[in-house]
Structure formats: structure tokens, C-alpha cells
Tab-separated table of C-alpha atoms and ligand atoms in Angstrom:
chain	number	residue	atom	x	y	z
A	1	MET	CA	-167.476	20.393	96.391
A	2	SER	CA	-170.231	20.206	99.218
A	3	HIS	CA	-167.849	22.708	101.283
A	4	TYR	CA	-168.099	25.600	99.052
A	5	ARG	CA	-170.920	27.921	99.454
A	6	PRO	CA	-174.027	27.613	97.110
A	7	GLU	CA	-173.066	30.165	94.727
A	8	THR	CA	-169.638	28.164	93.605
A	9	ILE	CA	-171.490	24.912	93.742
A	10	CYS	CA	-174.102	26.226	91.476
A	11	VAL	CA	-171.345	27.444	89.176
A	12	GLN	CA	-168.814	24.405	89.433
A	13	GLY	CA	-170.456	21.514	91.421
A	14	GLY	CA	-170.883	18.017	90.163
A	15	TYR	CA	-168.272	18.022	87.439
A	16	THR	CA	-164.295	18.606	87.545
A	17	PRO	CA	-162.411	18.007	84.298
A	18	GLY	CA	-158.995	16.734	84.251
A	19	SER	CA	-156.449	18.218	82.045
A	20	GLY	CA	-157.601	18.522	78.404
A	21	GLU	CA	-161.078	17.420	78.864
A	22	PRO	CA	-163.945	19.466	77.902
A	23	ARG	CA	-164.867	22.552	80.474
A	24	GLN	CA	-168.453	22.209	80.082
A	25	ILE	CA	-170.241	18.842	81.068
A	26	PRO	CA	-170.067	16.943	78.018
A	27	ILE	CA	-173.478	15.362	76.625
A	28	VAL	CA	-173.227	11.728	76.640
A	29	GLN	CA	-175.594	11.020	74.168
A	30	SER	CA	-175.134	7.062	73.939
A	31	THR	CA	-177.632	4.699	75.361
A	32	THR	CA	-175.335	2.093	76.168
A	33	PHE	CA	-171.237	1.511	77.084
A	34	LYS	CA	-169.078	-0.895	75.914
A	35	TYR	CA	-167.023	-3.784	77.715
A	36	ALA	CA	-163.826	-5.649	77.104
A	37	THR	CA	-165.383	-8.883	78.770
A	38	SER	CA	-168.930	-9.814	79.865
A	39	GLU	CA	-167.149	-10.462	83.231
A	40	GLU	CA	-166.525	-6.985	83.762
A	41	MET	CA	-170.228	-5.921	82.682
A	42	GLY	CA	-171.530	-8.217	84.984
A	43	LYS	CA	-169.832	-6.667	88.061
A	44	LEU	CA	-171.957	-3.724	87.152
A	45	PHE	CA	-175.268	-5.942	86.568
A	46	ASP	CA	-174.806	-7.351	90.375
A	47	LEU	CA	-173.963	-3.854	91.727
A	48	GLU	CA	-170.302	-5.116	92.519
A	49	ALA	CA	-168.566	-2.213	90.370
A	50	SER	CA	-170.010	1.216	89.941
A	51	GLY	CA	-170.167	2.377	86.113
A	52	TYR	CA	-172.297	2.794	83.217
A	53	PHE	CA	-173.941	-0.045	80.849
A	54	TYR	CA	-177.305	1.291	79.811
A	55	SER	CA	-178.713	4.893	79.906
A	56	ARG	CA	-182.220	3.883	81.251
A	57	LEU	CA	-180.331	2.968	84.797
A	58	GLN	CA	-177.410	5.745	84.538
A	59	ASN	CA	-175.535	8.224	82.456
A	60	PRO	CA	-172.776	10.479	83.192
A	61	THR	CA	-174.240	13.699	82.165
A	62	CYS	CA	-177.456	13.124	84.119
A	63	ASP	CA	-174.958	11.671	87.227
A	64	ALA	CA	-172.975	15.103	87.081
A	65	VAL	CA	-175.940	17.116	87.148
A	66	ALA	CA	-177.545	15.072	90.065
A	67	ALA	CA	-174.024	15.525	91.953
A	68	LYS	CA	-174.529	19.397	91.525
A	69	ILE	CA	-178.328	19.048	92.800
A	70	ALA	CA	-176.884	16.913	95.986
A	71	ALA	CA	-174.339	19.146	96.744
A	72	LEU	CA	-176.422	22.385	96.514
A	73	GLU	CA	-179.100	20.509	98.919
A	74	GLY	CA	-176.277	18.877	101.122
A	75	GLY	CA	-177.228	15.560	100.350
A	76	THR	CA	-174.778	12.297	99.886
A	77	ALA	CA	-176.638	10.884	96.493
A	78	ALA	CA	-179.241	12.520	94.333
A	79	MET	CA	-180.782	10.880	90.784
A	80	LEU	CA	-182.371	12.941	87.815
A	81	THR	CA	-186.081	11.871	86.629
A	82	SER	CA	-187.971	12.808	83.749
A	83	SER	CA	-190.351	15.261	85.337
A	84	GLY	CA	-191.043	16.418	89.050
A	85	GLN	CA	-194.015	13.931	88.924
A	86	ALA	CA	-191.603	10.846	88.631
A	87	ALA	CA	-189.659	12.387	91.379
A	88	ASN	CA	-192.139	12.493	93.940
A	89	PHE	CA	-193.389	9.422	92.873
A	90	PHE	CA	-190.222	7.426	93.097
A	91	ALA	CA	-189.461	9.066	96.575
A	92	LEU	CA	-192.480	7.644	97.776
A	93	PHE	CA	-192.739	4.478	96.159
A	94	ASN	CA	-189.173	3.510	97.369
A	95	ILE	CA	-190.257	3.011	100.806
A	96	ALA	CA	-194.245	2.660	100.904
A	97	SER	CA	-195.746	-0.393	99.030
A	98	CYS	CA	-199.383	-1.993	98.797
A	99	GLY	CA	-200.783	-1.726	102.608
A	100	ASP	CA	-198.749	1.261	103.503
A	101	HIS	CA	-199.620	4.756	104.390
A	102	ILE	CA	-198.470	7.955	104.003
A	103	VAL	CA	-198.932	11.544	105.841
A	104	SER	CA	-199.152	14.315	103.513
A	105	SER	CA	-199.389	18.011	104.036
A	106	SER	CA	-202.816	18.976	102.248
A	107	SER	CA	-201.715	22.011	100.570
A	108	ILE	CA	-199.566	20.780	97.696
A	109	TYR	CA	-199.517	20.714	94.292
A	110	GLY	CA	-202.322	19.543	92.450
A	111	GLY	CA	-200.532	17.148	90.193
A	112	THR	CA	-199.014	15.562	93.487
A	113	PHE	CA	-202.114	15.501	95.266
A	114	ASN	CA	-203.904	13.268	92.527
A	115	LEU	CA	-200.720	11.127	92.584
A	116	ILE	CA	-201.122	10.551	96.047
A	117	SER	CA	-204.581	10.526	96.633
A	118	VAL	CA	-206.220	8.678	93.461
A	119	THR	CA	-202.845	6.779	91.728
A	120	MET	CA	-201.357	5.647	94.429
A	121	ALA	CA	-204.109	4.934	96.351
A	122	LYS	CA	-205.432	2.571	93.598
A	123	MET	CA	-201.694	0.701	94.372
A	124	GLY	CA	-203.093	0.141	97.799
A	125	ILE	CA	-201.289	2.865	99.429
A	126	GLU	CA	-203.572	5.139	101.682
A	127	ALA	CA	-202.998	8.880	102.674
A	128	THR	CA	-204.097	11.060	105.497
A	129	PHE	CA	-203.953	14.882	104.434
A	130	VAL	CA	-203.222	17.381	107.490
A	131	PRO	CA	-203.477	21.296	106.985
A	132	PRO	CA	-199.560	22.440	106.921
A	133	ASP	CA	-201.123	24.845	110.094
A	134	CYS	CA	-202.250	21.815	112.106
A	135	THR	CA	-201.036	21.546	115.688
A	136	GLU	CA	-198.508	18.599	116.844
A	137	ALA	CA	-201.291	16.920	118.391
A	138	GLU	CA	-203.573	16.882	115.233
A	139	LEU	CA	-200.388	15.705	113.359
A	140	GLU	CA	-199.948	12.755	115.611
A	141	GLN	CA	-203.577	11.725	115.177
A	142	ALA	CA	-202.677	11.038	111.458
A	143	PHE	CA	-200.326	8.303	111.837
A	144	ARG	CA	-201.028	4.640	111.807
A	145	PRO	CA	-199.039	1.841	112.725
A	146	ASN	CA	-198.318	1.447	108.743
A	147	THR	CA	-197.179	4.980	108.092
A	148	LYS	CA	-193.757	4.664	106.089
A	149	ALA	CA	-193.577	8.498	105.083
A	150	VAL	CA	-194.548	12.475	105.679
A	151	PHE	CA	-194.631	14.491	102.650
A	152	GLY	CA	-194.938	18.365	102.339
A	153	GLU	CA	-193.785	21.229	100.100
A	154	THR	CA	-191.328	23.727	101.327
A	155	ILE	CA	-193.497	26.595	99.542
A	156	ALA	CA	-196.380	25.143	98.576
A	157	ASN	CA	-197.764	25.051	94.504
A	158	PRO	CA	-200.057	27.144	94.435
A	159	ALA	CA	-201.386	28.247	97.682
A	160	LEU	CA	-197.832	29.503	98.677
A	161	THR	CA	-198.302	28.192	102.298
A	162	VAL	CA	-194.541	27.948	104.023
A	163	LEU	CA	-194.186	24.457	105.762
A	164	ASP	CA	-193.236	24.230	109.384
A	165	ILE	CA	-190.545	21.492	108.293
A	166	GLU	CA	-188.923	21.192	112.026
A	167	LYS	CA	-192.459	20.431	113.179
A	168	PHE	CA	-193.132	17.997	110.406
A	169	ALA	CA	-189.804	16.322	111.072
A	170	ARG	CA	-190.033	16.317	114.687
A	171	ALA	CA	-193.444	14.018	113.939
A	172	ALA	CA	-192.011	11.951	111.364
A	173	HIS	CA	-188.821	10.739	113.461
A	174	GLY	CA	-191.375	10.383	116.158
A	175	HIS	CA	-192.726	7.761	114.470
A	176	GLY	CA	-189.810	6.137	112.857
A	177	VAL	CA	-190.732	7.271	109.353
A	178	PRO	CA	-188.629	10.031	107.021
A	179	LEU	CA	-189.873	13.534	106.051
A	180	ILE	CA	-189.941	13.896	102.347
A	181	VAL	CA	-189.956	17.847	101.563
A	182	ASP	CA	-190.568	18.987	97.760
A	183	ASN	CA	-188.271	22.031	97.533
A	184	THR	CA	-189.157	22.928	94.127
A	185	PHE	CA	-190.332	26.714	94.615
A	186	ALA	CA	-187.726	27.477	97.532
A	187	THR	CA	-184.870	25.860	95.546
A	188	PRO	CA	-181.425	24.890	97.640
A	189	VAL	CA	-180.990	28.655	97.074
A	190	GLY	CA	-183.290	29.758	99.407
A	191	CYS	CA	-184.108	26.913	101.542
A	192	ARG	CA	-182.012	23.396	102.502
A	193	PRO	CA	-184.582	21.294	104.132
A	194	PHE	CA	-181.996	18.697	105.470
A	195	ASP	CA	-180.705	21.623	107.578
A	196	TRP	CA	-183.985	21.655	109.296
A	197	GLY	CA	-184.530	17.704	109.702
A	198	ALA	CA	-185.950	16.768	106.337
A	199	ASP	CA	-184.406	13.420	105.065
A	200	ILE	CA	-185.102	13.183	101.281
A	201	VAL	CA	-185.653	16.286	98.950
A	202	THR	CA	-187.500	16.463	95.669
A	203	HIS	CA	-187.752	18.555	93.038
A	204	SER	CA	-189.392	19.558	89.598
A	205	THR	CA	-186.246	20.815	88.009
A	206	THR	CA	-188.837	22.243	85.705
A	207	LYS	CA	-189.481	25.199	87.217
A	208	TYR	CA	-186.501	27.459	88.911
A	209	MET	CA	-183.593	25.106	88.650
A	210	ASP	CA	-184.487	25.200	84.693
A	211	GLY	CA	-185.466	28.870	85.038
A	212	HIS	CA	-185.683	29.115	81.120
A	213	GLY	CA	-189.091	27.093	80.539
A	214	VAL	CA	-186.695	24.473	78.238
A	215	ALA	CA	-186.951	21.129	79.726
A	216	VAL	CA	-189.220	19.197	82.049
A	217	GLY	CA	-187.217	17.340	84.789
A	218	GLY	CA	-187.053	15.825	88.245
A	219	ALA	CA	-184.732	15.256	90.854
A	220	VAL	CA	-184.574	13.118	93.855
A	221	VAL	CA	-182.115	14.111	97.105
A	222	ASP	CA	-180.920	12.001	100.047
A	223	SER	CA	-179.538	13.417	102.954
A	224	GLY	CA	-177.764	10.174	104.105
A	225	LYS	CA	-179.305	10.781	107.744
A	226	PHE	CA	-182.115	8.365	108.136
A	227	ASP	CA	-181.012	5.166	109.672
A	228	TRP	CA	-183.037	2.790	108.029
A	229	MET	CA	-181.777	-0.326	109.955
A	230	ALA	CA	-182.723	1.074	113.214
A	231	HIS	CA	-186.661	0.653	111.755
A	232	ALA	CA	-186.024	-2.168	109.582
A	233	GLU	CA	-189.274	-3.591	110.423
A	234	LYS	CA	-190.986	-0.783	108.453
A	235	PHE	CA	-188.561	-0.522	105.621
A	236	PRO	CA	-187.928	-4.585	104.526
A	237	GLY	CA	-187.037	-3.145	100.949
A	238	LEU	CA	-184.202	-1.519	102.281
A	239	CYS	CA	-183.364	-3.733	105.144
A	240	THR	CA	-183.893	-7.093	103.711
A	241	PRO	CA	-182.213	-8.994	100.689
A	242	ASP	CA	-183.883	-8.060	97.210
A	243	GLU	CA	-184.129	-10.968	95.042
A	244	SER	CA	-183.952	-9.394	91.989
A	245	TYR	CA	-180.417	-8.388	92.820
A	246	HIS	CA	-178.867	-11.773	94.166
A	247	GLY	CA	-179.954	-11.169	97.701
A	248	ILE	CA	-178.154	-7.665	98.220
A	249	THR	CA	-179.489	-5.671	101.423
A	250	TYR	CA	-179.263	-1.979	100.157
A	251	ALA	CA	-179.031	-0.473	103.754
A	252	GLU	CA	-176.230	-2.854	104.647
A	253	LYS	CA	-174.229	-2.685	101.354
A	254	PHE	CA	-174.449	0.795	100.582
A	255	GLY	CA	-175.155	2.175	104.037
A	256	GLN	CA	-177.339	5.430	105.164
A	257	ALA	CA	-175.787	7.295	102.485
A	258	GLY	CA	-176.405	5.622	99.577
A	259	ALA	CA	-179.138	3.120	100.162
A	260	PHE	CA	-181.818	4.955	99.375
A	261	ILE	CA	-180.857	6.392	96.014
A	262	THR	CA	-179.313	3.016	94.914
A	263	LYS	CA	-182.324	1.210	95.767
A	264	CYS	CA	-184.450	3.724	93.781
A	265	THR	CA	-182.073	3.633	90.669
A	266	ALA	CA	-181.635	-0.554	90.860
A	267	GLN	CA	-185.436	-1.219	91.505
A	268	LEU	CA	-187.785	1.881	90.231
A	269	MET	CA	-185.735	3.191	87.246
A	270	ARG	CA	-185.030	-0.207	86.077
A	271	ASP	CA	-188.396	-0.926	86.197
A	272	PHE	CA	-190.608	2.131	85.060
A	273	GLY	CA	-187.828	4.075	83.211
A	274	CYS	CA	-188.591	7.730	84.168
A	275	THR	CA	-185.489	8.586	83.062
A	276	GLN	CA	-183.914	12.303	82.047
A	277	SER	CA	-182.476	12.649	78.786
A	278	PRO	CA	-178.659	13.949	78.834
A	279	GLN	CA	-179.610	16.670	76.604
A	280	SER	CA	-182.302	17.980	79.088
A	281	ALA	CA	-179.692	17.318	81.863
A	282	PHE	CA	-177.207	19.467	79.873
A	283	TYR	CA	-179.909	22.232	79.806
A	284	LEU	CA	-180.789	21.600	83.596
A	285	ASN	CA	-177.039	22.578	84.342
A	286	LEU	CA	-177.103	25.652	82.515
A	287	GLY	CA	-179.884	27.137	84.487
A	288	LEU	CA	-178.034	25.669	87.872
A	289	GLU	CA	-175.118	27.729	86.652
A	290	SER	CA	-177.151	30.743	87.376
A	291	LEU	CA	-179.353	29.649	89.825
A	292	HIS	CA	-178.092	31.750	92.496
A	293	VAL	CA	-178.390	35.000	90.451
A	294	ARG	CA	-181.904	34.714	89.366
A	295	MET	CA	-183.229	33.538	92.672
A	296	ALA	CA	-182.184	36.770	94.201
A	297	ARG	CA	-183.718	38.551	91.294
A	298	HIS	CA	-187.044	36.652	91.251
A	299	CYS	CA	-187.354	37.696	94.868
A	300	GLU	CA	-186.716	40.819	94.479
A	301	ASN	CA	-189.416	41.261	91.640
A	302	GLY	CA	-191.864	39.255	93.670
A	303	GLN	CA	-191.301	41.084	96.786
A	304	ALA	CA	-191.997	44.324	94.554
A	305	VAL	CA	-195.094	43.469	92.629
A	306	ALA	CA	-196.686	42.210	96.195
A	307	GLU	CA	-195.894	45.354	97.606
A	308	PHE	CA	-197.414	47.308	95.080
A	309	LEU	CA	-200.553	45.230	94.672
A	310	ALA	CA	-200.996	45.488	98.444
A	311	SER	CA	-201.305	48.994	98.464
A	312	HIS	CA	-204.055	49.105	95.395
A	313	PRO	CA	-207.421	49.670	95.759
A	314	ALA	CA	-208.672	47.310	93.231
A	315	VAL	CA	-207.104	44.292	95.078
A	316	GLU	CA	-208.870	42.561	97.934
A	317	ALA	CA	-205.818	40.650	99.192
A	318	VAL	CA	-202.158	39.424	98.307
A	319	HIS	CA	-200.484	36.247	99.383
A	320	TYR	CA	-196.906	36.435	99.539
A	321	CYS	CA	-194.929	35.422	102.447
A	322	GLY	CA	-192.285	38.483	101.973
A	323	LEU	CA	-195.384	40.866	102.995
A	324	PRO	CA	-195.173	41.355	107.067
A	325	GLY	CA	-199.066	40.813	107.395
A	326	ASP	CA	-198.691	37.467	105.368
A	327	PRO	CA	-199.803	34.356	107.984
A	328	TYR	CA	-196.614	33.058	106.561
A	329	HIS	CA	-194.359	35.875	107.204
A	330	ALA	CA	-192.856	34.515	110.411
A	331	LEU	CA	-191.954	31.172	108.950
A	332	ALA	CA	-190.429	32.621	105.953
A	333	GLU	CA	-188.179	34.718	108.407
A	334	LYS	CA	-187.019	31.408	109.979
A	335	TYR	CA	-186.865	29.037	106.983
A	336	LEU	CA	-186.134	31.592	103.713
A	337	PRO	CA	-183.998	34.588	105.271
A	338	ARG	CA	-182.862	35.035	101.434
A	339	GLY	CA	-186.559	35.375	100.118
A	340	SER	CA	-188.942	33.081	99.222
A	341	CYS	CA	-189.683	33.029	95.125
A	342	GLY	CA	-191.142	34.961	92.821
A	343	VAL	CA	-194.722	33.644	92.782
A	344	VAL	CA	-197.469	36.114	94.131
A	345	SER	CA	-201.172	35.395	94.064
A	346	PHE	CA	-203.522	38.058	94.745
A	347	GLU	CA	-207.582	38.371	94.806
A	348	LEU	CA	-209.104	41.211	92.785
A	349	LYS	CA	-212.477	43.162	93.968
A	350	GLY	CA	-214.321	42.490	91.230
A	351	GLY	CA	-213.870	38.520	91.033
A	352	ARG	CA	-214.040	36.657	88.009
A	353	PRO	CA	-214.863	38.966	85.415
A	354	ALA	CA	-212.377	41.438	87.273
A	355	ALA	CA	-209.574	38.956	86.627
A	356	GLU	CA	-210.406	38.051	83.126
A	357	ALA	CA	-210.246	41.927	82.194
A	358	PHE	CA	-206.923	42.663	84.221
A	359	MET	CA	-205.003	39.684	82.346
A	360	GLY	CA	-206.489	40.733	79.165
A	361	ARG	CA	-204.898	43.730	79.426
A	362	LEU	CA	-201.411	42.610	80.565
A	363	ARG	CA	-198.914	43.445	77.756
A	364	LEU	CA	-195.687	41.621	79.643
A	365	ALA	CA	-197.327	38.881	81.629
A	366	ALA	CA	-198.231	36.150	79.340
A	367	ILE	CA	-201.333	33.626	80.154
A	368	GLU	CA	-199.468	30.248	80.738
A	369	THR	CA	-200.044	27.281	83.414
A	370	HIS	CA	-196.100	27.454	83.670
A	371	VAL	CA	-194.235	29.347	86.502
A	372	ALA	CA	-191.025	29.873	87.596
A	373	ASP	CA	-189.148	31.048	84.409
A	374	ALA	CA	-187.397	33.957	83.124
A	375	ARG	CA	-190.389	35.526	81.653
A	376	THR	CA	-193.593	36.951	84.153
A	377	CYS	CA	-196.522	35.149	83.467
A	378	CYS	CA	-200.141	34.838	85.017
A	379	LEU	CA	-203.186	32.555	85.614
A	380	ASN	CA	-206.590	32.543	86.670
A	381	PRO	CA	-207.307	29.205	87.968
A	382	ALA	CA	-211.160	29.770	88.035
A	383	THR	CA	-211.263	30.328	84.097
A	384	SER	CA	-208.241	27.508	83.368
A	385	THR	CA	-206.958	24.819	85.562
A	386	HIS	CA	-210.326	24.592	87.784
A	387	ARG	CA	-212.926	25.951	85.156
A	388	GLN	CA	-215.023	22.756	86.131
A	389	MET	CA	-215.626	24.173	89.794
A	390	SER	CA	-218.372	26.591	90.704
A	391	ASP	CA	-217.874	29.683	92.649
A	392	GLU	CA	-218.648	28.053	95.950
A	393	GLN	CA	-216.486	25.415	95.340
A	394	LEU	CA	-213.464	27.426	94.485
A	395	SER	CA	-213.832	29.156	97.525
A	396	ALA	CA	-214.228	26.064	99.409
A	397	ALA	CA	-210.842	24.692	97.907
A	398	GLY	CA	-209.372	28.124	99.168
A	399	ILE	CA	-209.306	29.756	95.525
A	400	PRO	CA	-211.319	32.396	95.135
A	401	ALA	CA	-212.956	33.255	91.689
A	402	GLY	CA	-211.013	36.348	91.294
A	403	LEU	CA	-207.789	34.548	92.160
A	404	VAL	CA	-204.706	35.475	90.055
A	405	ARG	CA	-201.529	33.625	90.435
A	406	MET	CA	-198.457	35.643	88.953
A	407	SER	CA	-194.984	34.163	88.346
A	408	CYS	CA	-192.705	37.297	88.496
A	409	GLY	CA	-189.528	36.602	86.097
A	410	LEU	CA	-186.377	38.558	85.565
A	411	GLU	CA	-187.532	41.596	83.790
A	412	SER	CA	-187.418	45.142	85.359
A	413	ALA	CA	-189.864	45.119	88.507
A	414	GLU	CA	-190.780	48.933	87.259
A	415	ASP	CA	-191.788	47.589	83.873
A	416	LEU	CA	-193.823	44.722	85.675
A	417	ILE	CA	-195.389	46.979	87.981
A	418	ASP	CA	-196.015	49.729	85.210
A	419	ASP	CA	-197.753	46.723	83.198
A	420	ILE	CA	-200.037	45.982	86.318
A	421	ARG	CA	-201.011	49.338	87.112
A	422	GLN	CA	-202.324	49.671	83.679
A	423	ALA	CA	-204.005	46.650	83.548
A	424	LEU	CA	-205.758	47.260	87.043
A	425	GLU	CA	-207.199	50.498	85.264
A	426	ALA	CA	-209.172	48.364	83.391
A	427	VAL	CA	-210.967	46.580	86.203
B	1	PLP	C1	-194.727	21.663	88.756
B	1	PLP	C2	-194.614	20.998	90.076
B	1	PLP	C3	-194.482	19.528	90.196
B	1	PLP	C4	-194.718	18.890	89.386
B	1	PLP	O1	-193.614	18.776	88.396
B	1	PLP	P1	-193.137	18.414	87.089
B	1	PLP	O2	-191.819	18.790	86.471
B	1	PLP	O3	-194.270	19.419	86.022
B	1	PLP	O4	-193.349	16.976	86.608
B	1	PLP	C5	-194.307	18.750	91.662
B	1	PLP	N1	-194.054	19.702	92.642
B	1	PLP	C6	-194.050	21.044	92.783
B	1	PLP	C7	-194.022	21.857	93.934
B	1	PLP	C8	-194.159	21.712	91.305
B	1	PLP	O5	-194.410	23.077	91.433
């Protein structure tokens, strides 16, 4: 499937039924799988044969959808997780453990920032955050001998910065570690980070991949390009025998193409159990079938709304990499030639009261913490997610009190703009 274009993979990737089999991916709603002999099942437990025995580890519906996502990203293997948070945790914890260190872009999703800076710190994994726009020299200085991975987001949520993937990949590879990229906002329709040197990709499938606000989920994808054995001393988990699996060495037994995801499934899914349900995977697949059609429209609507806002006198500033004046426009032209996403953020001249008045007058855009689904929604971080912060703290964090984040859905751009125009009149 992976030689087809993204549009074809979106529709038909991951599952090819045989004669007389269901055309749509079947929902295998079963916790367990039957075997004729214990010996047969024992081979699965020893990772000697592939197959299904318990849905916490693997399930045919989830595997088919993961295979579609792997093909879309141009990777060799993928797994679904219960959420985007679980995907990022698994991707990092699969190679970093107590006493290790991570380099991360500072412009990332708040939940991921918390995961890395608070929760993983409690597990003994330290992190150094670097601005996405740092120079190569500044990036170099963030590395330590115990650094095990570099992390960033293609288009950061909510700052909408664009990651210079090649710059981050060069630095990571110079230090013998992989680059992990959260590709949630761009989706593989907009950007394939593996084409630019990333080694592992993660997703919150909750966002555009699902696209309808139906099911929380995540995915981890391996490019199969990182040579773990060439840096065996850094990655003992992949390059030395796993005593919990009869002394298997993942990088030897499953090779570069399979080691990362096999270890992640066999150890982390086995022990943490953050699995996606087959029902959720089925919904996710319905979303993926139209991802290429929807992303084009999300980008079109985002661009139209951003251009309208940029021309309006009540608007102080618009952040959208599709606008020629945006600081990330050049990176967007390189990495996101087909468009970025439907999320636009902007500042109103009247600050917090103006943002509140504006959002209260909107008829189509609902106030939600969610982004990236078919229905337009918006959020004023100062009065919701970040309401504990003072105006001074907000502007220091790069989130002015009057900032509104709008996720443009799939409605008519004219209707969205008419709605925004009438609401701005209240400001
Ligand atoms: C939402 C989001 C996450 C977290 O995903 P959940 O599915 O909500 O757990 C991670 N990264 C990015 C970029 C996101 O937008």
C-alpha cells in the first residue's frame, strides 16, 4: 500500500479483504483469542510467532488502522494508544529511563510539557527545553552525554510555531539519538516528518485524524531508519537481552524496521495497558478515510479566516503560518506546501474584555477546549485554560490576555467570516 499516494492510502490502506470478507474493517470486539494447543499460544508469548492472544497487547482492528497510519507516514510499523498523551509517553519512555535526559522544543502542547517537565521528571528523566527558533549552536548546548531523544511538534499547539525538522534531526543524529515529532496538527497529508529526517512520529488521533470529535486516541509510528545497534551503548533496552522476554534482543530479532514498536508493545503496552478500543479504532478509521479531503478544506477555511482577521481594524495581530507576514511562513512553505491546518490564533485590541465580548457574540463557533474537528470552535486561554495566570504572567508566556484560538471547521468560509464580522462589531 505504501507506494500509493496519500489519498489512496487514506481510503484503502491498512486493510485488504479477501474474497467474501467484509469490505469495511471489522470491529473485532473480543478481549481474547482461542488456540487449539498451549504450545501454539506459547509461541506468541515468546514472540516466536505473530498473532493475537489478548487485546491489551494487540487486536486486529487496531492493527489494521495502525498499518494505515504507518503507510500514510511512510513508516515501517505503528501502534495505536488510548490517547495522544499515551503515545508521547510511550515514544519517549521506550528509549529513556531513570537517569536519562531529553531535549525538547519549548513550543509544545501543554499536556506534553507537563508530561515531560513534571511527571517524567518524577521518574528520573530530566529535560532541557529549547526555543524552536534557537540557533544550531544553542541546540548543541542542550545535549548531555545521557541525552536519549529530541522532541518537537511539526505545528505546535497552541503557539502555531513550525518546527525546522531538518535542523532538529541534524542535531539529534549528530549526538546518536532519534528525533521524535508529534505530527498531530499537520497530519501526514500536510507533512511527513520522516521525509525530513525524523525517526519516530506520534499523533493525538483525537484531533484531525478522527476529525469529528468522536474518540480520544493516539498513535506511535516508527520510520525504521534509526540504527539502534550503531548506538547500542545508549539504547540498552533495544540492544541488550530483555529478561522479561526470555532474553530477546529487540534490535537483533526484529531489525531496524520492527524493534521500536515491538518493544513498545511487548513491554509498555503489556505493563501500562494504554490500549485503544477496537470500537474507537473503527471510528478513527472512518475519519482517516476522508482525512485528505477534510484537511484541504480546514486549510482553506483557516487561510480565509486568517486573511479576513488580518485586514480587520479591531484585530491587533494574527498568528497563522499561511500568512506571508507570519514569522513561520518560510518554514511553512518548505515543510507544509499543501497548507498547514485550520487553527488560527489572533489578538484583539481590547484585550481580555474584548475577547470575552467577541466570543459571546459568535453564533457558529462554539466555546470549547477542543480543536481540529468538523465544527468551528474557539477558546480564550486567559479566561479558560490559563485563567489562574495574571495578565503579566500571560504575556510572559506568549499568551496575551486578548488571544483567541479558533479552530476552523468544515463549514462555509463565508458563513464563518460573516459570523466573525458581526461578533467583532461588539468589540
Ligand atoms: C491534543 C494533543 C495531544 C494530547 O492528545 P490527547 O489525545 O488529548 O491525549 C498531544 N499533542 C498535541 C499536539 C495535541 O494537540
